[in-house]
Amino acid sequence: MRKVGVIGAGMTLFRRRLQDTPKELCYEASKMALDSAGLTLADVNMVVSGSAPDAFDGVHMKGEYYADGCGAYGRPYMRVFTGGGTGVFSTIAGWWHVASGLADVVLVVNEEKMSPCQPHAQSVFGHIWDPILDRPLKPNLVWIFAMEMNRYMTVHHVKKEDIALVAVKNKRNAVGHPCAQLADPNITVEDVLNSEIMAWPVNRLDISPPSDGASAVVLASEDVIRKRKVQDKAWVSGVGWCIDSTMWTDRDLVFPEYVARAAKMAYKQARIDTPRRQIDFAEPYDPFDYKELHHMEGLLLAKKGEAPILTKEGVTQRDGDLPTCPSGGLLGVGNPIAATMGIKIGELFWQLTGQAGKRQIPHEVRTGVAQAWGDLMQYGAVVVMRA
Amino acid sequence: MTARIPKFPGTELGSKEFYEGKVTQVRSRPDAQYDFSAGEAISRFLEELQKGKLIARTCTGCARILFPPRMFCEECYRPTDEWRYIRDTGTIETYSISYIDQDAKRITEPILVGVVSLDGASPKMGMMHYFREMTKDEIRIGLRVKAVWKPPEERKGSVLDIRYFRPLKEGEA
Ligand SMILES: [Zn+2]
């Protein structure tokens, strides 16, 4: 397999509602990524896009609908979809296009508009559930997170205030992000604990918001990177992905085994055997605050039940030993599902190339890991990148 | 980027502009209706629910009793072997106290909902359902519970033939 690097990234604002159409958002993010890579669309061999269920944008087969905005016209093109996992998985799909030798330069574009869906995107999330076993109970998707969070808290004796620390950290980190929807420099643990209870143990500020947005990255082969003497590059050194059973009521929700398997696959390729020591910073998927902790353990960056302790000790702060979600994450920047690539893969690229501005981790970082998660608590996608 | 880009693309719309129609927009509503066939395993499961019973499938490959039942074992990747009744008692594996309905609308009387692993099935195998006859302060992970069924004439072959799970009383099997 050929060595592949990320050489450019772009993203739009993340907002509850954007006027721009899906095509326009894709165009803006792609143009920024190409400009930052010093390339034009003519340099792109193939295009990969990622987006979550069509029902959010309200256009069936939206991958085809917004393809023009992705610069896909007249090129080999595909859309990938692995639920929320798409935020990291589409980069893996782009990676295999280049690693296999099929393409030298690939543009990866992720898009999500959740605002068209009325009155709330929750109505669409309802259709994720099994139509016969679950849907008669009129479930809300938040239930699943609430049940998983409760299991995690109870088994490991974690206090809600320790989980709220994640929301506080990420919303504060997001203050340095120019695209952030919910940055808050003054938020406290009390604010999170006192916010409206949605589905206990989940309060409103434990949750990331629905958002509109797009993001893009440019992937290139080592040949292209050397020949063009590309300065700003971050190598994709390991990729992994894994799905668990759809029978979610038959599993112990306390540990995301599928994330651990995806991580082990990526670490093996990246020659990482002690992740906690060899990985300098992480961008785990954080649609809920407890998910960052759950995913840190799945990524083997903390022992089972240890992630809240590391968080409390400040290890995961931007200036800590293992900065986690320095971007501000989904909790602070926003959650346009697949487009969160901009704060996962994008953030790894910007941090590793020293372009993160106010968010730059103050000490040198050489290896980062990004992860996304999706469907009925069952999908994990992991990418390791190196400077 | 992010340090080098002065302005990021995207034009934000406030909810006022949006809902009062102050921006150009188009509205449409899909008219989609679905009838789902329940399949082989779940059809039998639903028929048994109507009779007030819970049924599973056994797999001799992994020696598990699979619930909800399925015609193939996803672990052994082979056909399952036999039908086996399990009990309508179990243990709360996890739960939530929900103040929102399906559409994220606020409700005042919270819904207690969670996963029950059922006695007679393999460990951790269960279903999602409601809990009642207990307060939000009484519910806990590990609580032993029993199904409360609808009267036979009201059952329709649905998971709702069980109204909810209630705490198992002392001395009750
Ligand atoms: Zn089996």
Coordinates of N, CA and C and ligand atoms in Angstrom, one line a residue, chain B residues 58-64 66 72-81, ligand 1:
Chain B
T58 N -32.8 -21.2 20.3 CA -31.5 -21.7 20.8 C -30.5 -21.9 19.6
C59 N -29.3 -21.8 20.0 CA -28.2 -22.1 19.0 C -27.3 -23.1 19.7
T60 N -27.1 -24.3 19.1 CA -26.3 -25.3 19.7 C -24.8 -25.0 19.4
G61 N -24.6 -24.1 18.4 CA -23.2 -23.8 18.0 C -22.5 -23.0 19.1
C62 N -23.2 -22.1 19.7 CA -22.6 -21.3 20.8 C -23.3 -21.5 22.1
A63 N -24.2 -22.4 22.1 CA -25.0 -22.8 23.3 C -25.7 -21.6 24.0
R64 N -26.1 -20.6 23.1 CA -26.8 -19.5 23.6 C -28.4 -19.6 23.4
L66 N -31.2 -17.3 22.3 CA -31.1 -16.0 21.7 C -32.5 -15.3 21.8
F72 N -31.2 -17.2 12.3 CA -29.8 -17.5 12.2 C -29.0 -16.9 13.3
C73 N -27.9 -17.5 13.7 CA -27.1 -17.0 14.8 C -26.0 -16.1 14.1
E74 N -26.0 -14.9 14.5 CA -25.0 -13.9 13.9 C -23.6 -14.2 14.3
E75 N -23.4 -15.0 15.4 CA -22.1 -15.3 15.9 C -21.5 -16.6 15.2
C76 N -22.4 -17.6 15.2 CA -21.9 -18.9 14.5 C -22.2 -18.8 13.0
Y77 N -23.0 -17.9 12.6 CA -23.4 -17.8 11.2 C -24.0 -19.1 10.7
R78 N -24.9 -19.7 11.4 CA -25.6 -20.9 11.0 C -27.1 -20.8 11.4
P79 N -27.9 -21.7 10.9 CA -29.3 -21.6 11.4 C -29.4 -21.9 12.9
T80 N -30.4 -21.2 13.5 CA -30.6 -21.5 15.0 C -31.4 -22.8 15.0
D81 N -31.6 -23.4 16.2 CA -32.1 -24.8 16.3 C -33.5 -25.0 16.7
Ligands
ZN1 ZN -24.5 -19.5 17.8

